[in-house]
Amino acid sequence: MNCKLCQAALPDLLISTPAPAAATKFAAARAHIATCTACANELAALESTLSLLDTWQAPAVSPYFDQKLAVRLREEQAAPAAGWFEKLRTRLLFNTGRQFRPMLAGAMALVLVVGGGGIGVVNFTHPRTPAQISATVNDLQLLDKNVQAEQQVDQILEDSATGQNNPGATPPQS
């Protein structure tokens, strides 16, 4: 048995006597506690806590508790009924908020539908304008399409290549 299983069995060891079906589990836990100091310390701490709780005495009830309770009940019954605003305020102040979860989920769904619909309406009502092309990109596209410019560049490259192979040649004039 490992420490995790043993610590899960500690409350059962403290409170109840082992049932015949769980006797092997308790025996294994007791054997583990005999070998493991951490689990033995945990069991000792739990036993001391339970013994301390056994010594605790509940405070005595006030002798006038019943009379005070009856007076307060009569006062509350005689008080005028609270208005709708006071009821709402009390519900908001002293409630856990569980009844608001469905309302909150519906509000979030409504926000998603309205928000998504608004984005869809904006996309469909405003036509998209083509992107502006810069002058540099436009010039590069013209150079790509211009066959004459490509031929001139090829001729310049050939002339420069023959000029490097021929050291005595004069450079071409523009």
Short mmCIF file of C-alpha atoms in Angstrom, two decimals:
data_model
loop_
_atom_site.label_atom_id
_atom_site.label_comp_id
_atom_site.label_asym_id
_atom_site.label_seq_id
_atom_site.Cartn_x
_atom_site.Cartn_y
_atom_site.Cartn_z
CA MET A 1 0.00 0.00 0.00
CA ASN A 2 1.29 3.47 -0.82
CA CYS A 3 0.93 6.64 1.27
CA LYS A 4 -1.87 8.06 -0.88
CA LEU A 5 -4.10 5.00 -0.39
CA CYS A 6 -3.23 4.87 3.28
CA GLN A 7 -4.14 8.52 3.86
CA ALA A 8 -7.46 7.90 2.12
CA ALA A 9 -8.13 5.10 4.62
CA LEU A 10 -7.12 7.11 7.74
CA PRO A 11 -10.60 8.61 8.43
CA ASP A 12 -12.12 5.14 8.24
CA LEU A 13 -9.50 3.83 10.67
CA LEU A 14 -10.35 6.58 13.16
CA ILE A 15 -14.12 6.52 13.09
CA SER A 16 -15.42 3.06 12.36
CA THR A 17 -14.61 -0.51 13.17
CA PRO A 18 -13.59 -2.54 10.13
CA ALA A 19 -16.36 -4.34 8.29
CA PRO A 20 -15.59 -7.89 7.15
CA ALA A 21 -15.33 -6.73 3.51
CA ALA A 22 -12.90 -3.93 4.35
CA ALA A 23 -10.84 -5.81 6.94
CA THR A 24 -8.04 -6.50 4.46
CA LYS A 25 -7.91 -2.83 3.51
CA PHE A 26 -7.65 -1.81 7.18
CA ALA A 27 -5.02 -4.47 7.83
CA ALA A 28 -2.94 -3.22 4.90
CA ALA A 29 -3.30 0.37 6.13
CA ARG A 30 -2.24 -0.62 9.66
CA ALA A 31 0.80 -2.47 8.25
CA HIS A 32 1.73 0.59 6.18
CA ILE A 33 1.37 2.88 9.21
CA ALA A 34 3.73 0.62 11.16
CA THR A 35 6.43 1.13 8.50
CA CYS A 36 5.80 4.74 7.36
CA THR A 37 6.52 7.55 9.85
CA ALA A 38 4.71 10.23 7.81
CA CYS A 39 1.46 8.25 7.79
CA ALA A 40 1.90 7.37 11.48
CA ASN A 41 2.34 11.07 12.30
CA GLU A 42 -0.78 11.90 10.26
CA LEU A 43 -2.79 9.26 12.14
CA ALA A 44 -1.52 10.57 15.49
CA ALA A 45 -2.48 14.14 14.52
CA LEU A 46 -5.96 13.04 13.52
CA GLU A 47 -6.38 11.08 16.75
CA SER A 48 -5.33 14.10 18.83
CA THR A 49 -7.78 16.30 16.93
CA LEU A 50 -10.62 13.87 17.59
CA SER A 51 -9.74 13.62 21.28
CA LEU A 52 -9.72 17.41 21.50
CA LEU A 53 -13.13 17.53 19.84
CA ASP A 54 -14.42 14.97 22.36
CA THR A 55 -13.50 17.28 25.24
CA TRP A 56 -15.29 20.28 23.72
CA GLN A 57 -18.59 21.21 25.33
CA ALA A 58 -21.27 23.16 23.50
CA PRO A 59 -22.18 26.42 25.24
CA ALA A 60 -25.39 26.39 27.21
CA VAL A 61 -28.44 27.89 25.57
CA SER A 62 -29.66 31.14 27.06
CA PRO A 63 -32.62 30.56 29.39
CA TYR A 64 -34.60 33.27 27.57
CA PHE A 65 -33.90 32.02 24.06
CA ASP A 66 -37.43 30.77 23.40
CA GLN A 67 -39.04 34.00 24.63
CA LYS A 68 -36.67 36.18 22.54
CA LEU A 69 -37.34 34.05 19.48
CA ALA A 70 -41.12 34.31 19.94
CA VAL A 71 -40.89 38.13 20.27
CA ARG A 72 -38.82 38.43 17.09
CA LEU A 73 -41.22 36.18 15.19
CA ARG A 74 -44.21 38.33 16.26
CA GLU A 75 -42.32 41.51 15.20
CA GLU A 76 -41.56 40.08 11.78
CA GLN A 77 -45.16 38.94 11.29
CA ALA A 78 -46.49 42.37 12.30
CA ALA A 79 -44.04 44.27 10.06
CA PRO A 80 -45.40 45.57 6.74
CA ALA A 81 -44.55 43.53 3.64
CA ALA A 82 -41.43 44.60 1.82
CA GLY A 83 -41.77 46.29 -1.56
CA TRP A 84 -40.47 44.87 -4.81
CA PHE A 85 -37.29 46.98 -4.65
CA GLU A 86 -36.49 45.77 -1.14
CA LYS A 87 -37.15 42.16 -2.16
CA LEU A 88 -34.84 42.56 -5.16
CA ARG A 89 -32.16 44.18 -3.01
CA THR A 90 -32.40 41.37 -0.44
CA ARG A 91 -32.25 38.72 -3.15
CA LEU A 92 -29.14 40.29 -4.70
CA LEU A 93 -27.37 40.79 -1.37
CA PHE A 94 -28.07 37.46 0.29
CA ASN A 95 -28.10 35.01 -2.58
CA THR A 96 -25.48 32.79 -4.16
CA GLY A 97 -26.27 33.91 -7.71
CA ARG A 98 -27.11 30.46 -9.05
CA GLN A 99 -30.45 31.65 -10.43
CA PHE A 100 -28.61 34.24 -12.56
CA ARG A 101 -26.52 31.68 -14.46
CA PRO A 102 -29.14 30.91 -17.15
CA MET A 103 -29.83 34.61 -17.58
CA LEU A 104 -26.09 35.32 -17.89
CA ALA A 105 -25.65 32.53 -20.46
CA GLY A 106 -28.55 33.92 -22.51
CA ALA A 107 -27.09 37.44 -22.36
CA MET A 108 -23.70 36.17 -23.51
CA ALA A 109 -25.31 34.28 -26.40
CA LEU A 110 -27.21 37.42 -27.37
CA VAL A 111 -23.98 39.44 -27.35
CA LEU A 112 -22.31 36.85 -29.59
CA VAL A 113 -25.21 36.80 -32.04
CA VAL A 114 -25.48 40.59 -32.21
CA GLY A 115 -21.72 41.02 -32.41
CA GLY A 116 -21.32 38.37 -35.09
CA GLY A 117 -24.28 39.75 -37.02
CA GLY A 118 -22.82 43.23 -36.84
CA ILE A 119 -19.53 42.04 -38.27
CA GLY A 120 -21.36 40.21 -41.05
CA VAL A 121 -23.44 43.27 -41.89
CA VAL A 122 -20.35 45.48 -41.96
CA ASN A 123 -18.58 43.08 -44.32
CA PHE A 124 -21.51 42.79 -46.72
CA THR A 125 -22.58 46.43 -46.84
CA HIS A 126 -19.16 47.97 -47.46
CA PRO A 127 -17.53 46.74 -50.67
CA ARG A 128 -13.86 46.10 -50.36
CA THR A 129 -11.63 48.57 -52.17
CA PRO A 130 -8.61 47.18 -53.97
CA ALA A 131 -5.31 47.71 -52.24
CA GLN A 132 -3.27 50.68 -53.42
CA ILE A 133 -0.18 49.66 -55.37
CA SER A 134 2.95 51.67 -54.65
CA ALA A 135 4.95 53.30 -57.42
CA THR A 136 7.89 50.97 -56.87
CA VAL A 137 5.77 47.87 -57.30
CA ASN A 138 4.15 49.40 -60.36
CA ASP A 139 7.59 50.12 -61.90
CA LEU A 140 8.77 46.59 -61.20
CA GLN A 141 5.66 45.17 -62.86
CA LEU A 142 6.30 47.35 -65.91
CA LEU A 143 9.89 46.12 -66.07
CA ASP A 144 8.72 42.52 -65.92
CA LYS A 145 6.33 43.10 -68.80
CA ASN A 146 8.67 45.13 -70.95
CA VAL A 147 10.52 42.76 -73.28
CA GLN A 148 12.71 45.51 -74.69
CA ALA A 149 14.02 46.38 -71.25
CA GLU A 150 14.91 42.74 -70.66
CA GLN A 151 16.78 42.56 -73.96
CA GLN A 152 18.73 45.71 -73.12
CA VAL A 153 19.70 44.30 -69.74
CA ASP A 154 20.82 41.03 -71.37
CA GLN A 155 22.92 42.97 -73.90
CA ILE A 156 24.57 45.02 -71.14
CA LEU A 157 25.37 41.83 -69.22
CA GLU A 158 26.89 40.22 -72.33
CA ASP A 159 28.97 43.32 -73.06
CA SER A 160 30.29 43.46 -69.52
CA ALA A 161 31.13 39.73 -69.63
CA THR A 162 33.11 40.10 -72.88
CA GLY A 163 34.87 43.18 -71.51
CA GLN A 164 36.15 41.21 -68.52
CA ASN A 165 37.47 38.40 -70.75
CA ASN A 166 39.14 40.92 -73.09
CA PRO A 167 41.34 43.16 -70.94
CA GLY A 168 42.44 45.25 -73.94
CA ALA A 169 38.90 46.02 -75.10
CA THR A 170 37.46 49.45 -74.56
CA PRO A 171 34.40 49.76 -72.44
CA PRO A 172 31.15 50.31 -74.32
CA GLN A 173 29.95 53.89 -74.65
CA SER A 174 26.51 54.94 -73.74
#
